[in-house]
Amino acid sequence: LSKELMPPGVLYQNISELPFLFRNMDKEHESYRGRNVSVRYFVKVILERKFLPPLQKEHDVWVQVLGQPPQQNEAIKMEVGIEDCLHIEFEYERRVYHLQDTILGKIHFLLVRIKIKHMELAVIRRETSGDAIQAMGGAAGGPNTVNESQQNVFTETQTLVKYEIMDGAPVKGEVIPVKLSLRGIPADLTPTYTAVNNRFSVRYFLNLVLVDEEDRRYFKQQEIILWRKDLG
């Protein structure tokens, strides 16, 4: 979208103010600055000069889009383990969170026959970009599945924050509470993006890691959906 602000002429003043207004601009997607892909909105001013190269200047405008709360927000419950060695059940209160929300949950140890040294919980962002990103199903605000072609698809995984939520060996029947504030994550959180223009997706995961005394790592990832409730 472009607009001529001034007809050809001569500028005599050192400083000239030219008001402008763009009406009904379609800003469907949020601004985003990722590892392999960016979404930019910017105002570009071009000053054409006779017999000389044009002068131009760009100024970025950051766009945020408010989301809608999910109609359904089921809890996450899953049992994982190693046969006859370790059996745990983890649960998170919800699957969908706004960007200032707090994740609450519990880790139940049902069987412990290996010596656990500590347990960590991390929030991971996975950016997928390429020519063949397509969304399959998924209700608004709910979980989505992304099909990725093996050609021209790039995936970048970034650990945004990691906390140690348990130190020492647990025993059978022990319950470890989980409380993680998304507001406290130093990185710039964005909503979950699914197949934006079939070009890129941004998804978030909770990564639970148990480390035993021999430094072997056992982990389980669970996707969560983020949405924007407030601007800022």
Tab-separated table of C-alpha atoms in Angstrom:
chain	number	residue	atom	x	y	z
A	1	LEU	CA	0.000	0.000	0.000
A	2	SER	CA	1.583	3.285	-1.063
A	3	LYS	CA	0.488	6.914	-1.119
A	4	GLU	CA	1.950	10.069	-2.655
A	5	LEU	CA	2.342	12.655	0.102
A	6	MET	CA	3.545	15.605	-1.971
A	7	PRO	CA	3.500	16.420	-5.687
A	8	PRO	CA	6.760	17.241	-7.474
A	9	GLY	CA	8.206	20.528	-6.264
A	10	VAL	CA	10.956	22.149	-4.228
A	11	LEU	CA	11.586	21.885	-0.474
A	12	TYR	CA	12.878	25.161	0.888
A	13	GLN	CA	12.648	24.412	4.623
A	14	ASN	CA	15.244	22.410	6.531
A	15	ILE	CA	12.394	20.543	8.315
A	16	SER	CA	9.092	19.753	6.625
A	17	GLU	CA	6.181	17.875	8.237
A	18	LEU	CA	3.945	15.879	5.905
A	19	PRO	CA	0.947	14.262	7.638
A	20	PHE	CA	-0.267	10.907	6.337
A	21	LEU	CA	-2.959	8.367	7.155
A	22	PHE	CA	-3.507	4.810	5.956
A	23	ARG	CA	-7.107	3.688	6.339
A	24	ASN	CA	-8.455	0.122	6.520
A	25	MET	CA	-5.063	-1.555	6.486
A	26	ASP	CA	-5.279	-5.333	6.773
A	27	LYS	CA	-2.955	-6.499	9.572
A	28	GLU	CA	-4.000	-10.116	9.826
A	29	HIS	CA	-0.815	-11.474	11.383
A	30	GLU	CA	1.279	-10.381	14.348
A	31	SER	CA	4.749	-8.966	14.004
A	32	TYR	CA	7.289	-11.706	14.620
A	33	ARG	CA	11.076	-11.892	14.686
A	34	GLY	CA	12.331	-15.479	14.688
A	35	ARG	CA	15.424	-17.451	13.794
A	36	ASN	CA	14.585	-18.130	10.140
A	37	VAL	CA	11.469	-16.065	9.490
A	38	SER	CA	10.147	-12.599	10.298
A	39	VAL	CA	6.828	-10.794	9.856
A	40	ARG	CA	7.318	-7.042	9.499
A	41	TYR	CA	5.065	-4.033	9.153
A	42	PHE	CA	6.903	-0.822	8.368
A	43	VAL	CA	6.433	2.663	6.956
A	44	LYS	CA	8.854	3.460	4.149
A	45	VAL	CA	9.410	7.035	3.022
A	46	ILE	CA	11.051	7.671	-0.358
A	47	LEU	CA	12.198	11.107	-1.443
A	48	GLU	CA	12.790	11.232	-5.179
A	49	ARG	CA	15.477	13.660	-6.359
A	50	LYS	CA	16.175	14.918	-9.845
A	51	PHE	CA	19.504	13.686	-11.202
A	52	LEU	CA	20.356	12.135	-7.798
A	53	PRO	CA	19.592	8.776	-6.171
A	54	PRO	CA	16.426	8.774	-4.038
A	55	LEU	CA	16.575	9.103	-0.258
A	56	GLN	CA	14.620	6.520	1.715
A	57	LYS	CA	13.938	5.660	5.346
A	58	GLU	CA	12.081	2.761	7.014
A	59	HIS	CA	10.388	2.737	10.419
A	60	ASP	CA	9.004	-0.491	11.883
A	61	VAL	CA	5.532	-0.691	13.412
A	62	TRP	CA	4.996	-3.556	15.871
A	63	VAL	CA	1.606	-5.240	15.526
A	64	GLN	CA	-0.092	-7.429	18.128
A	65	VAL	CA	-3.390	-9.259	17.639
A	66	LEU	CA	-5.669	-10.133	20.547
A	67	GLY	CA	-6.912	-13.716	20.665
A	68	GLN	CA	-10.085	-15.315	21.949
A	69	PRO	CA	-10.237	-17.520	25.057
A	70	PRO	CA	-10.747	-21.193	24.215
A	71	GLN	CA	-14.245	-22.611	24.509
A	72	GLN	CA	-12.767	-25.831	25.895
A	73	ASN	CA	-9.555	-26.148	27.869
A	74	GLU	CA	-9.054	-29.719	28.993
A	75	ALA	CA	-6.408	-30.843	31.470
A	76	ILE	CA	-3.309	-32.742	30.349
A	77	LYS	CA	-2.786	-36.150	31.963
A	78	MET	CA	-0.296	-38.762	30.867
A	79	GLU	CA	1.536	-41.761	32.307
A	80	VAL	CA	5.083	-42.470	31.199
A	81	GLY	CA	7.864	-44.708	32.397
A	82	ILE	CA	10.377	-47.486	31.922
A	83	GLU	CA	9.132	-51.028	32.426
A	84	ASP	CA	9.757	-52.272	35.979
A	85	CYS	CA	12.036	-49.289	36.698
A	86	LEU	CA	10.156	-46.011	36.640
A	87	HIS	CA	6.508	-45.080	36.339
A	88	ILE	CA	5.269	-41.519	36.721
A	89	GLU	CA	2.049	-39.686	36.009
A	90	PHE	CA	2.108	-35.996	35.230
A	91	GLU	CA	-0.837	-33.661	34.957
A	92	TYR	CA	-1.203	-30.009	34.050
A	93	GLU	CA	-4.401	-28.134	34.826
A	94	ARG	CA	-4.908	-26.872	31.277
A	95	ARG	CA	-3.604	-27.176	27.739
A	96	VAL	CA	-4.210	-23.560	26.644
A	97	TYR	CA	-2.666	-20.534	28.395
A	98	HIS	CA	-2.505	-16.799	27.764
A	99	LEU	CA	0.915	-15.139	27.697
A	100	GLN	CA	0.709	-13.839	31.289
A	101	ASP	CA	-0.649	-17.084	32.716
A	102	THR	CA	0.744	-19.514	35.286
A	103	ILE	CA	1.134	-23.215	34.577
A	104	LEU	CA	0.109	-25.434	37.491
A	105	GLY	CA	0.440	-29.184	37.713
A	106	LYS	CA	1.632	-32.242	39.634
A	107	ILE	CA	4.104	-35.058	39.065
A	108	HIS	CA	3.123	-38.384	40.706
A	109	PHE	CA	5.786	-41.068	41.236
A	110	LEU	CA	4.003	-44.418	41.034
A	111	LEU	CA	7.104	-46.626	40.783
A	112	VAL	CA	10.748	-45.692	41.468
A	113	ARG	CA	13.484	-48.316	41.114
A	114	ILE	CA	16.241	-46.116	39.742
A	115	LYS	CA	18.129	-43.416	41.608
A	116	ILE	CA	16.900	-40.034	40.369
A	117	LYS	CA	19.256	-37.114	40.979
A	118	HIS	CA	17.020	-34.224	39.983
A	119	MET	CA	14.132	-33.205	37.729
A	120	GLU	CA	13.869	-30.214	35.381
A	121	LEU	CA	11.007	-28.480	33.588
A	122	ALA	CA	11.679	-26.352	30.499
A	123	VAL	CA	9.607	-24.292	28.078
A	124	ILE	CA	10.682	-24.896	24.474
A	125	ARG	CA	9.806	-22.909	21.374
A	126	ARG	CA	9.908	-24.721	18.028
A	127	GLU	CA	9.877	-22.614	14.869
A	128	THR	CA	9.199	-24.483	11.641
A	129	SER	CA	9.447	-22.698	8.297
A	130	GLY	CA	9.388	-23.703	4.669
A	131	ASP	CA	7.285	-24.060	1.551
A	132	ALA	CA	5.037	-26.904	2.660
A	133	ILE	CA	3.728	-26.141	6.147
A	134	GLN	CA	0.054	-27.101	6.274
A	135	ALA	CA	-2.352	-27.220	9.184
A	136	MET	CA	-4.565	-30.243	9.697
A	137	GLY	CA	-7.707	-29.991	11.811
A	138	GLY	CA	-7.691	-28.444	15.258
A	139	ALA	CA	-10.434	-26.280	16.665
A	140	ALA	CA	-9.920	-22.601	17.307
A	141	GLY	CA	-7.746	-22.210	20.363
A	142	GLY	CA	-7.224	-25.974	20.557
A	143	PRO	CA	-4.354	-28.224	19.622
A	144	ASN	CA	-3.284	-28.412	15.993
A	145	THR	CA	-1.246	-30.889	14.013
A	146	VAL	CA	1.295	-29.666	11.460
A	147	ASN	CA	2.393	-31.753	8.487
A	148	GLU	CA	5.938	-31.038	7.417
A	149	SER	CA	7.311	-31.976	4.004
A	150	GLN	CA	10.891	-33.190	4.115
A	151	GLN	CA	11.907	-30.716	1.430
A	152	ASN	CA	12.716	-27.078	2.159
A	153	VAL	CA	11.552	-27.243	5.781
A	154	PHE	CA	13.711	-25.781	8.538
A	155	THR	CA	13.155	-26.308	12.258
A	156	GLU	CA	14.760	-24.255	15.037
A	157	THR	CA	14.312	-25.307	18.661
A	158	GLN	CA	15.007	-22.845	21.470
A	159	THR	CA	14.886	-23.459	25.233
A	160	LEU	CA	13.297	-20.297	26.639
A	161	VAL	CA	13.593	-21.120	30.325
A	162	LYS	CA	14.553	-24.123	32.461
A	163	TYR	CA	13.879	-24.724	36.157
A	164	GLU	CA	14.935	-27.467	38.518
A	165	ILE	CA	11.716	-28.540	40.234
A	166	MET	CA	13.099	-31.439	42.290
A	167	ASP	CA	16.479	-32.156	43.882
A	168	GLY	CA	17.146	-35.587	45.344
A	169	ALA	CA	15.705	-39.056	44.962
A	170	PRO	CA	11.896	-39.377	45.074
A	171	VAL	CA	10.078	-42.323	46.631
A	172	LYS	CA	6.986	-44.203	45.536
A	173	GLY	CA	3.848	-42.182	46.166
A	174	GLU	CA	5.600	-38.810	46.261
A	175	VAL	CA	3.905	-35.894	44.535
A	176	ILE	CA	5.919	-32.953	43.193
A	177	PRO	CA	3.955	-29.725	42.564
A	178	VAL	CA	4.614	-27.710	39.401
A	179	LYS	CA	4.212	-23.933	39.191
A	180	LEU	CA	5.689	-22.005	36.270
A	181	SER	CA	4.879	-18.363	35.511
A	182	LEU	CA	4.916	-17.509	31.813
A	183	ARG	CA	5.178	-13.841	32.772
A	184	GLY	CA	8.632	-14.508	34.222
A	185	ILE	CA	10.123	-15.927	31.020
A	186	PRO	CA	12.777	-13.438	29.836
A	187	ALA	CA	12.341	-14.254	26.136
A	188	ASP	CA	9.622	-12.605	24.038
A	189	LEU	CA	6.710	-15.024	24.152
A	190	THR	CA	4.341	-15.058	21.208
A	191	PRO	CA	1.044	-16.820	20.690
A	192	THR	CA	1.114	-20.207	19.004
A	193	TYR	CA	1.189	-19.676	15.230
A	194	THR	CA	-0.060	-22.502	13.017
A	195	ALA	CA	0.766	-22.524	9.291
A	196	VAL	CA	0.866	-18.746	8.792
A	197	ASN	CA	0.278	-18.371	5.045
A	198	ASN	CA	1.449	-22.000	4.851
A	199	ARG	CA	4.966	-20.651	5.445
A	200	PHE	CA	5.807	-21.046	9.120
A	201	SER	CA	4.554	-22.260	12.488
A	202	VAL	CA	5.603	-21.491	16.064
A	203	ARG	CA	4.729	-24.059	18.736
A	204	TYR	CA	5.496	-24.338	22.437
A	205	PHE	CA	6.256	-27.403	24.542
A	206	LEU	CA	6.749	-28.282	28.194
A	207	ASN	CA	9.791	-30.530	28.463
A	208	LEU	CA	10.030	-32.650	31.619
A	209	VAL	CA	13.487	-34.160	32.208
A	210	LEU	CA	14.605	-36.611	34.896
A	211	VAL	CA	18.344	-37.174	35.433
A	212	ASP	CA	19.632	-40.242	37.290
A	213	GLU	CA	22.904	-40.653	39.196
A	214	GLU	CA	24.661	-41.889	36.053
A	215	ASP	CA	23.545	-38.698	34.233
A	216	ARG	CA	21.162	-40.581	31.977
A	217	ARG	CA	18.266	-38.353	30.954
A	218	TYR	CA	14.625	-39.383	30.635
A	219	PHE	CA	12.306	-36.798	29.129
A	220	LYS	CA	8.766	-36.251	27.932
A	221	GLN	CA	7.449	-33.318	25.893
A	222	GLN	CA	3.907	-32.012	25.877
A	223	GLU	CA	2.631	-29.269	23.581
A	224	ILE	CA	0.782	-26.308	25.050
A	225	ILE	CA	-1.160	-23.622	23.167
A	226	LEU	CA	-0.503	-19.943	23.877
A	227	TRP	CA	-2.756	-16.999	23.013
A	228	ARG	CA	-2.664	-13.239	23.574
A	229	LYS	CA	-5.107	-11.881	26.119
A	230	ASP	CA	-3.724	-8.331	26.535
A	231	LEU	CA	-1.576	-5.985	24.479
A	232	GLY	CA	1.950	-5.290	25.621
